[in-house]
Coordinates of C-alpha atoms and ligand atoms in Angstrom, one line a residue:
X78 CA 92.3 50.4 136.6
X79 CA 92.4 49.6 132.9
X80 CA 94.5 51.3 130.3
X81 CA 92.8 54.0 128.3
X82 CA 91.5 53.0 124.9
X83 CA 91.0 55.4 122.0
X84 CA 87.2 54.7 122.0
X85 CA 87.1 56.0 125.6
X86 CA 88.5 59.3 124.5
X87 CA 86.5 59.5 121.3
X88 CA 83.3 58.8 123.2
X89 CA 84.0 61.2 126.1
X90 CA 84.9 63.9 123.6
X91 CA 81.6 63.6 121.8
X92 CA 79.5 63.0 124.8
X93 CA 80.8 66.0 126.8
X94 CA 81.6 68.4 124.0
X95 CA 85.4 68.3 123.6
X96 CA 85.7 67.2 120.0
X97 CA 83.2 66.6 117.2
X98 CA 83.6 65.3 113.7
X99 CA 83.5 68.2 111.3
X100 CA 80.4 68.7 109.2
X101 CA 79.0 65.7 111.1
X102 CA 75.4 66.1 109.8
X103 CA 76.8 65.6 106.3
X104 CA 78.7 62.5 107.2
X105 CA 81.9 64.2 108.2
X106 CA 85.1 64.6 106.2
X107 CA 88.1 62.4 106.9
X108 CA 90.9 64.2 108.7
X109 CA 88.9 67.2 109.9
X110 CA 87.5 67.8 113.4
X111 CA 85.8 70.6 115.3
X112 CA 86.4 71.5 118.9
X113 CA 83.3 71.8 121.1
X114 CA 82.7 74.1 124.1
X115 CA 84.9 72.2 126.5
X116 CA 87.6 71.3 123.8
X117 CA 88.1 74.9 122.9
X118 CA 88.6 75.9 126.5
X119 CA 91.2 73.2 126.9
X120 CA 92.9 74.1 123.6
X121 CA 93.0 77.8 124.6
X122 CA 94.5 76.9 128.0
X123 CA 97.3 74.9 126.3
X124 CA 98.0 77.6 123.8
X125 CA 98.1 80.3 126.4
X126 CA 100.5 78.3 128.6
X127 CA 102.7 77.6 125.6
X128 CA 102.7 81.3 124.5
X129 CA 103.5 82.5 128.0
X130 CA 106.3 80.0 128.5
X131 CA 107.7 80.6 125.0
X132 CA 107.2 84.3 124.3
X133 CA 106.5 86.1 127.5
X134 CA 109.1 84.3 129.6
X135 CA 111.9 84.9 127.1
X136 CA 113.1 88.4 126.4
X137 CA 114.5 87.2 123.0
X138 CA 111.5 85.4 121.6
X139 CA 109.0 87.4 119.6
X140 CA 105.6 86.4 118.4
X141 CA 104.1 86.8 114.9
X142 CA 100.9 85.6 113.2
X143 CA 101.5 85.1 109.5
X144 CA 98.8 84.4 106.8
X145 CA 98.0 80.9 105.8
X146 CA 98.4 81.6 102.1
X147 CA 101.7 83.1 101.0
X148 CA 103.5 83.7 97.8
X149 CA 104.0 80.2 96.3
X150 CA 107.7 81.0 95.7
X151 CA 108.1 80.6 99.5
X152 CA 107.2 76.9 99.2
X153 CA 109.5 76.4 96.2
X154 CA 112.4 77.9 98.2
X155 CA 111.6 75.9 101.3
X156 CA 111.7 72.7 99.4
X157 CA 108.1 71.7 100.1
X158 CA 107.0 71.7 96.5
X159 CA 109.7 69.2 95.6
X160 CA 110.1 67.4 98.8
X161 CA 107.1 67.5 101.2
X162 CA 106.1 64.0 100.4
X163 CA 105.2 60.8 102.1
X164 CA 105.6 57.3 100.5
X165 CA 102.2 55.8 99.5
X166 CA 100.8 52.6 98.0
X167 CA 97.4 52.2 96.3
X168 CA 95.0 49.2 96.7
X169 CA 94.8 48.1 93.1
X170 CA 91.1 47.2 93.4
X171 CA 89.5 49.8 95.7
X172 CA 92.1 52.5 94.8
X173 CA 92.3 53.5 98.4
X174 CA 95.7 54.9 99.3
X175 CA 97.8 54.0 102.3
X176 CA 101.1 55.3 103.9
X177 CA 103.7 52.8 102.7
X178 CA 105.8 53.2 105.8
X179 CA 102.8 52.5 108.1
X180 CA 101.8 49.4 106.1
X181 CA 105.4 48.2 106.2
X182 CA 105.7 49.0 109.9
X183 CA 109.0 50.9 109.6
X184 CA 110.1 54.5 110.0
X185 CA 111.6 55.1 106.6
X186 CA 110.8 57.0 103.4
X187 CA 113.3 55.0 101.3
X188 CA 111.3 53.7 98.4
X189 CA 113.6 50.7 97.7
X190 CA 113.6 49.6 101.3
X191 CA 109.8 49.9 101.4
X192 CA 109.3 48.1 98.1
X193 CA 111.3 45.2 99.4
X194 CA 109.3 44.9 102.7
X195 CA 106.0 45.4 100.9
X196 CA 106.7 42.9 98.1
X197 CA 104.2 40.3 99.1
X198 CA 102.0 42.5 101.3
X199 CA 98.3 43.1 100.7
X200 CA 96.3 46.2 101.5
X201 CA 94.3 46.2 104.8
X202 CA 91.3 45.1 102.6
X203 CA 93.3 42.1 101.4
X204 CA 93.9 43.3 97.8
X205 CA 97.2 43.6 95.9
X206 CA 99.0 46.9 96.3
X207 CA 100.9 49.2 93.9
X208 CA 104.7 49.9 94.1
X209 CA 105.4 52.6 96.7
X210 CA 105.7 56.1 95.3
X211 CA 105.9 59.6 96.6
X212 CA 102.9 61.8 97.1
X213 CA 103.0 65.5 97.8
X214 CA 101.0 66.5 100.8
X215 CA 100.5 70.2 100.1
X216 CA 97.0 71.4 99.6
X217 CA 96.6 73.6 96.5
X218 CA 94.3 76.5 95.9
X219 CA 94.0 79.4 93.4
X220 CA 94.1 83.1 94.3
X221 CA 91.9 85.4 92.2
X222 CA 89.3 84.6 89.5
X223 CA 91.4 82.6 87.1
X224 CA 92.3 79.0 88.0
X225 CA 95.5 78.7 86.0
X226 CA 99.1 77.9 87.0
X227 CA 100.0 81.5 87.5
X228 CA 97.3 81.8 90.2
X229 CA 98.1 78.5 91.9
X230 CA 99.3 78.5 95.5
X231 CA 99.2 76.4 98.6
X232 CA 97.7 76.3 102.1
X233 CA 100.7 76.3 104.3
X234 CA 101.9 72.8 105.3
X235 CA 103.7 74.2 108.4
X236 CA 103.7 77.6 110.1
X237 CA 107.5 78.1 109.9
X238 CA 107.3 79.7 106.4
X239 CA 106.0 83.0 107.6
X240 CA 108.6 83.1 110.3
X241 CA 111.5 82.8 107.8
X242 CA 109.9 85.5 105.5
X243 CA 109.6 87.8 108.5
X244 CA 113.1 87.2 109.8
X245 CA 114.3 90.6 108.6
X246 CA 111.1 92.4 109.7
X247 CA 111.4 91.1 113.2
X248 CA 115.1 91.5 113.5
X249 CA 114.9 95.2 112.4
X250 CA 111.7 96.2 114.2
X251 CA 112.7 94.6 117.5
X252 CA 116.4 95.4 117.1
X253 CA 117.0 91.7 117.8
X254 CA 120.4 90.2 118.3
X255 CA 121.3 86.5 117.9
X256 CA 120.3 84.3 119.5
X257 CA 116.6 85.2 119.1
X258 CA 113.5 83.4 118.2
X259 CA 110.2 83.9 116.4
X260 CA 107.1 82.1 117.6
X261 CA 103.8 81.4 116.1
X262 CA 100.6 79.5 116.7
X263 CA 98.4 78.7 113.7
X264 CA 96.7 76.3 111.3
X265 CA 98.6 74.2 108.8
X266 CA 97.2 71.8 106.2
X267 CA 98.6 68.5 105.1
X268 CA 96.8 66.2 102.6
X269 CA 97.7 63.2 104.7
X270 CA 97.3 60.0 102.7
X271 CA 95.6 58.2 105.5
X272 CA 94.3 60.5 108.3
X273 CA 93.5 58.3 111.3
X274 CA 93.6 57.8 115.0
X275 CA 91.1 60.4 115.9
X276 CA 92.8 63.9 116.1
X277 CA 96.3 62.4 116.1
X278 CA 96.7 62.6 112.3
X279 CA 94.5 65.1 110.6
X280 CA 94.5 67.2 107.4
X281 CA 93.9 70.5 109.1
X282 CA 96.1 70.9 112.1
X283 CA 97.3 73.7 114.4
X284 CA 100.9 74.0 115.3
X285 CA 102.8 75.9 118.0
X286 CA 106.2 76.6 116.5
X287 CA 109.3 78.6 117.3
X288 CA 112.4 79.1 115.1
X289 CA 115.5 80.1 117.0
X290 CA 118.1 81.9 115.0
X291 CA 121.7 81.3 116.0
X292 CA 125.2 81.3 114.8
X293 CA 126.7 78.0 113.7
X294 CA 128.7 77.5 116.9
X295 CA 125.5 77.7 119.1
X296 CA 123.9 74.6 117.4
X297 CA 124.6 72.1 120.1
X298 CA 123.7 74.3 123.2
X299 CA 120.5 75.7 121.5
X300 CA 119.4 72.2 120.4
X301 CA 119.8 71.0 123.9
X302 CA 118.0 74.0 125.4
X303 CA 114.9 73.6 123.3
X304 CA 114.8 69.8 123.8
X305 CA 114.8 70.5 127.5
X306 CA 112.2 73.2 127.2
X307 CA 109.8 70.8 125.5
X308 CA 110.3 68.1 128.0
X309 CA 109.8 70.4 131.0
X310 CA 106.8 72.2 129.5
X311 CA 105.0 68.9 129.0
X312 CA 105.6 67.7 132.6
X313 CA 105.6 71.0 134.7
X314 CA 103.2 73.2 132.8
X315 CA 100.6 70.8 131.4
X316 CA 101.0 67.9 133.9
X317 CA 101.9 64.9 131.6
X318 CA 103.4 62.0 133.5
X319 CA 107.1 61.7 132.9
X320 CA 106.6 57.9 132.5
X321 CA 104.4 58.6 129.4
X322 CA 107.2 60.3 127.6
X323 CA 110.3 59.1 125.8
X324 CA 112.9 60.5 123.3
X325 CA 113.2 59.3 119.8
X326 CA 116.1 60.4 117.6
X327 CA 115.5 60.4 113.8
X328 CA 117.9 58.6 111.6
X329 CA 118.8 59.9 108.2
X330 CA 115.9 58.1 106.4
X331 CA 113.3 59.5 108.7
X332 CA 114.3 63.1 108.9
X333 CA 112.4 65.9 107.1
X334 CA 114.1 67.2 104.0
X335 CA 115.4 70.3 105.8
X336 CA 116.7 68.7 109.0
X337 CA 120.3 67.8 110.0
X338 CA 119.2 66.4 113.4
X339 CA 115.8 65.7 114.9
X340 CA 114.7 64.5 118.3
X341 CA 111.0 63.9 118.9
X342 CA 109.3 63.5 122.3
X343 CA 107.2 60.4 122.0
X344 CA 104.0 60.0 124.1
X345 CA 102.2 56.8 125.0
X346 CA 99.0 57.5 123.0
X347 CA 96.2 55.0 123.3
X348 CA 97.1 53.7 119.8
X349 CA 100.8 53.4 120.5
X350 CA 103.9 55.4 121.4
X351 CA 104.2 58.1 118.8
X352 CA 105.5 61.6 118.0
X353 CA 104.2 64.5 120.0
X354 CA 106.8 67.3 119.8
X355 CA 109.7 67.7 117.5
X356 CA 113.0 69.6 117.9
X357 CA 114.9 70.0 114.7
X358 CA 118.2 71.5 113.6
X359 CA 117.3 73.1 110.3
X360 CA 120.8 74.5 109.8
X361 CA 121.1 77.5 107.5
X362 CA 118.9 75.6 105.0
X363 CA 115.9 77.9 105.2
X364 CA 117.4 81.3 105.2
X365 CA 120.0 80.4 102.5
X366 CA 117.2 79.1 100.2
X367 CA 114.9 82.1 100.9
X368 CA 117.8 84.5 100.2
X369 CA 118.6 82.7 97.0
X370 CA 115.1 82.6 95.6
X371 CA 113.9 86.0 96.8
X372 CA 117.2 87.7 96.0
X373 CA 117.2 89.5 99.4
X374 CA 120.1 89.6 101.7
X375 CA 119.1 87.6 104.8
X376 CA 122.6 87.5 106.4
X377 CA 123.3 88.8 109.8
X378 CA 126.3 90.8 110.9
X379 CA 127.8 90.1 114.3
X380 CA 128.4 93.6 115.9
X381 CA 131.4 92.4 117.9
X382 CA 133.4 90.6 115.3
X383 CA 132.0 92.2 112.1
X384 CA 131.5 88.7 110.7
X385 CA 128.6 88.3 108.2
X386 CA 126.8 85.0 107.9
X387 CA 123.4 83.3 107.3
X388 CA 122.0 82.2 110.7
X389 CA 121.3 78.6 111.6
X390 CA 117.9 77.6 113.0
X391 CA 116.8 75.3 115.8
X392 CA 113.1 74.6 115.5
X393 CA 110.6 73.6 118.2
X394 CA 107.3 72.3 116.8
X395 CA 104.3 70.7 118.4
X396 CA 100.7 70.1 117.3
X397 CA 97.9 71.5 119.5
X398 CA 95.5 68.7 118.7
X399 CA 98.1 66.0 119.5
X400 CA 98.8 67.8 122.8
X401 CA 95.1 67.8 123.6
X402 CA 94.9 64.1 122.8
X403 CA 97.9 63.5 125.0
X404 CA 96.6 65.4 128.0
X405 CA 93.1 63.8 127.7
X406 CA 94.5 60.2 127.5
X407 CA 97.1 60.8 130.3
X408 CA 94.4 62.2 132.6
X409 CA 91.7 59.7 131.8
X410 CA 90.9 57.3 134.6
X411 CA 88.1 54.8 135.1
X412 CA 88.0 53.6 138.7
X413 CA 85.7 52.0 141.1
X414 CA 84.5 54.1 144.1
X415 CA 82.4 52.3 146.7
X416 CA 81.4 49.7 144.2
X417 CA 80.5 52.3 141.6
X418 CA 82.5 53.1 138.5
X419 CA 83.5 56.6 137.9
X420 CA 85.3 58.3 134.9
X421 CA 87.5 61.1 135.8
X422 CA 89.8 63.4 133.9
X423 CA 92.6 64.2 136.3
X424 CA 93.7 67.3 134.5
X425 CA 96.1 69.8 136.0
X426 CA 93.8 72.6 137.3
X427 CA 95.7 75.1 135.1
X428 CA 94.4 73.4 131.9
X429 CA 90.9 72.2 133.1
X430 CA 88.1 73.7 131.0
X431 CA 86.1 74.6 134.2
X432 CA 87.9 75.4 137.3
X433 CA 85.0 75.2 139.7
X434 CA 81.4 74.0 139.9
X435 CA 79.0 75.7 142.3
X436 CA 75.8 73.9 143.5
X437 CA 73.0 74.6 145.9
X438 CA 72.3 71.3 147.7
X439 CA 68.7 71.5 146.8
X440 CA 67.4 73.5 143.8
X441 CA 64.0 74.1 145.2
X442 CA 65.1 75.9 148.4
X443 CA 65.3 79.6 147.5
X444 CA 67.5 80.5 150.4
X445 CA 70.2 78.0 149.3
X446 CA 69.9 79.0 145.7
X447 CA 70.2 82.7 146.6
X448 CA 73.4 82.1 148.6
X449 CA 74.8 79.8 145.9
X450 CA 74.1 82.3 143.2
X451 CA 75.9 85.1 145.2
X452 CA 79.0 82.9 145.6
X453 CA 78.8 81.7 142.0
X454 CA 78.7 85.3 140.7
X455 CA 81.6 86.4 142.9
X456 CA 83.8 83.4 142.0
X457 CA 83.0 83.9 138.3
X458 CA 84.5 87.4 138.5
X459 CA 87.8 86.0 139.7
X460 CA 88.1 82.6 138.0
X461 CA 86.1 83.0 134.8
X462 CA 85.3 79.4 134.0
X463 CA 82.9 78.5 136.8
X464 CA 79.9 76.3 136.1
X465 CA 76.5 76.3 137.8
X466 CA 75.2 72.8 138.4
X467 CA 71.9 72.1 140.2
X468 CA 70.8 69.2 138.1
X469 CA 70.1 65.8 139.8
X470 CA 71.4 64.7 143.2
X471 CA 74.8 65.8 144.5
X472 CA 76.5 62.4 143.6
X473 CA 75.4 62.7 140.0
X474 CA 76.7 66.3 139.8
X475 CA 80.1 65.2 141.2
X476 CA 80.3 62.4 138.6
X477 CA 79.4 64.9 135.8
X478 CA 82.2 67.3 136.9
X479 CA 84.7 64.5 137.3
X480 CA 84.2 63.4 133.7
X481 CA 85.1 66.9 132.4
X482 CA 88.0 67.4 134.8
X483 CA 86.5 70.1 137.1
X484 CA 89.0 70.1 140.0
X485 CA 86.7 71.5 142.7
X486 CA 83.0 71.4 143.4
X487 CA 81.5 73.8 145.9
X488 CA 78.2 73.0 147.6
X489 CA 76.0 75.4 149.6
X490 CA 73.9 73.5 152.2
X491 CA 71.8 74.4 155.3
X492 CA 74.9 74.8 157.5
X493 CA 76.1 77.4 154.9
X494 CA 73.1 79.6 155.9
X495 CA 74.1 79.4 159.6
X496 CA 77.8 80.1 159.4
X497 CA 78.7 81.2 155.9
X498 CA 80.7 78.1 155.2
X499 CA 80.7 75.8 152.1
X500 CA 81.8 72.2 151.3
X501 CA 84.6 71.8 148.8
X502 CA 84.9 68.5 147.2
X503 CA 88.3 67.6 145.6
X504 CA 88.1 65.7 142.3
X505 CA 91.2 63.5 142.6
X506 CA 91.0 62.2 146.1
X507 CA 87.3 62.7 146.7
X508 CA 88.1 64.5 149.9
X509 CA 85.3 66.9 151.2
X510 CA 86.2 69.8 153.5
X511 CA 84.3 72.7 155.0
X512 CA 85.6 76.2 154.4
X513 CA 84.5 79.6 155.5
X514 CA 83.3 81.6 152.5
X515 CA 85.8 84.4 153.2
X516 CA 88.7 82.0 153.2
X517 CA 87.6 80.3 150.0
X518 CA 89.6 82.4 147.5
X519 CA 92.8 81.9 149.5
X520 CA 92.5 78.2 149.2
X521 CA 91.4 78.3 145.5
X522 CA 94.3 80.6 144.5
X523 CA 96.7 78.1 146.0
X524 CA 95.1 75.0 144.5
X525 CA 94.5 76.5 141.1
X526 CA 98.0 77.6 140.6
X527 CA 99.3 74.0 141.1
Ligands
LIG865 P1 104.5 62.6 111.6 O1 105.8 61.9 111.5 O2 103.6 62.1 112.7 O3 103.8 62.7 110.3 P2 106.0 65.0 111.2 O4 107.3 64.5 111.7 O5 105.7 65.2 109.8 O6 104.8 64.2 112.0 P3 106.5 67.8 111.8 O7 106.5 68.2 110.4 O8 107.7 67.7 112.6 O9 105.7 66.4 112.0 O10 105.4 68.7 112.6 C1 105.5 69.1 113.9 C2 104.4 68.7 114.8 O11 103.1 69.0 114.2 C3 104.4 67.2 115.1 O12 105.2 66.9 116.2 C4 102.9 67.0 115.5 O13 102.7 67.3 116.9 C5 102.2 67.9 114.6 N1 101.7 67.3 113.4 C6 102.3 67.0 112.3 N2 101.5 66.4 111.4 C7 100.3 66.3 112.0 C8 99.0 65.8 111.5 N3 98.8 65.4 110.3 N4 98.0 65.9 112.4 C9 98.2 66.4 113.7 N5 99.3 66.9 114.1 C10 100.4 66.9 113.3

């Protein structure tokens, strides 16, 4: 079994409808992608699992859905206008720009350190490069008909902004007491200097974020709680291998401008071991700054002690696209079965785009097709994502379903007509078993909840 390469995932994504280059017929646009029919199912499954685990399973976490464009003062207060920067260098001949830290091969944003490492370095095209400098990654736009400075605003670079500005609204409407969290799933935009590695680093991304409001003395336990949450979610809910994950603690040079501590979960992506999910201690940085710039009182009064203070925040933040790339690369297997190569996505049934495939053994036998249709229609009512597949021989159908991660294929054959039984073929171990039709759902309920 060979290790998965990025080309394997890119090619499968395109061939089977997971991810397409955006505006492909016009040559695409660097850093932008579209999800296809199977990709969006997988994405929706990941988002639903996250939302259920985060919001529905916690009495003290509340959801919001904020707008992408907000009052620009928000981004002044959050420090993004001044500090949401990455170090970059420019190829002095082609004027192409590159992330200075990536070119230097270090995790730092310190310009002096980068300049020293990059002193004699050339661009990937072999040309001299400029001194490193900071580049602001916020995407700008204008609201209204006049494109002047007064109308200038930004597409949000992270979803957290609308959570801080809704702190009072949620606290008051939900009568929330500390500790409580606000969660959100939504798009964010970053004008990344060098988008690359397929959907790993893009300019339009989707984040699943939760900001947990606490008193100062809860910092350590809450930080630990949300680090553990992320780790267990990845393994237990979406089925990543524990051996694919590791912890990475940010040092001071690497941390975002708002963070006092940051631990990332790193995943073994095909292009290297990189950040998947961040847990950050944002301290009282955000609410203090929003209180200062907006002039609103964002403090909290502890009912027991009467103490008034600005809450601290522990943040849990993960990208949907990076999670999709992680599950696809973790589940991707190319193996040889009876001398033939098969590609299989060993996805956890809970996240697989299609749960079941139903096939009549032969598509030109009306009695087989009739019974298969009846079973298909019935299963579709209960399991939603069921695919009808009667194309080619049965071996080909299995291979096709293996490639898109369908965990179970159900075939209706001549014996089915005699005793109302079907064959179930299991994706991962290729086992085939006969089941009575009226016992089928019992088995599927058990298998699909794994
Ligand atoms: P990186 O160091 O990779 O640039 P970051 O530390 O800036 O990421 P955060 O600001 O902590 O990332 O964002 C939280 C999460 O959002 C990341 O863990 C990642 O999953 C996702 N994310 C951030 N930037 C991108 C991007 N350009 N493309 C895809 N996902 C991203």
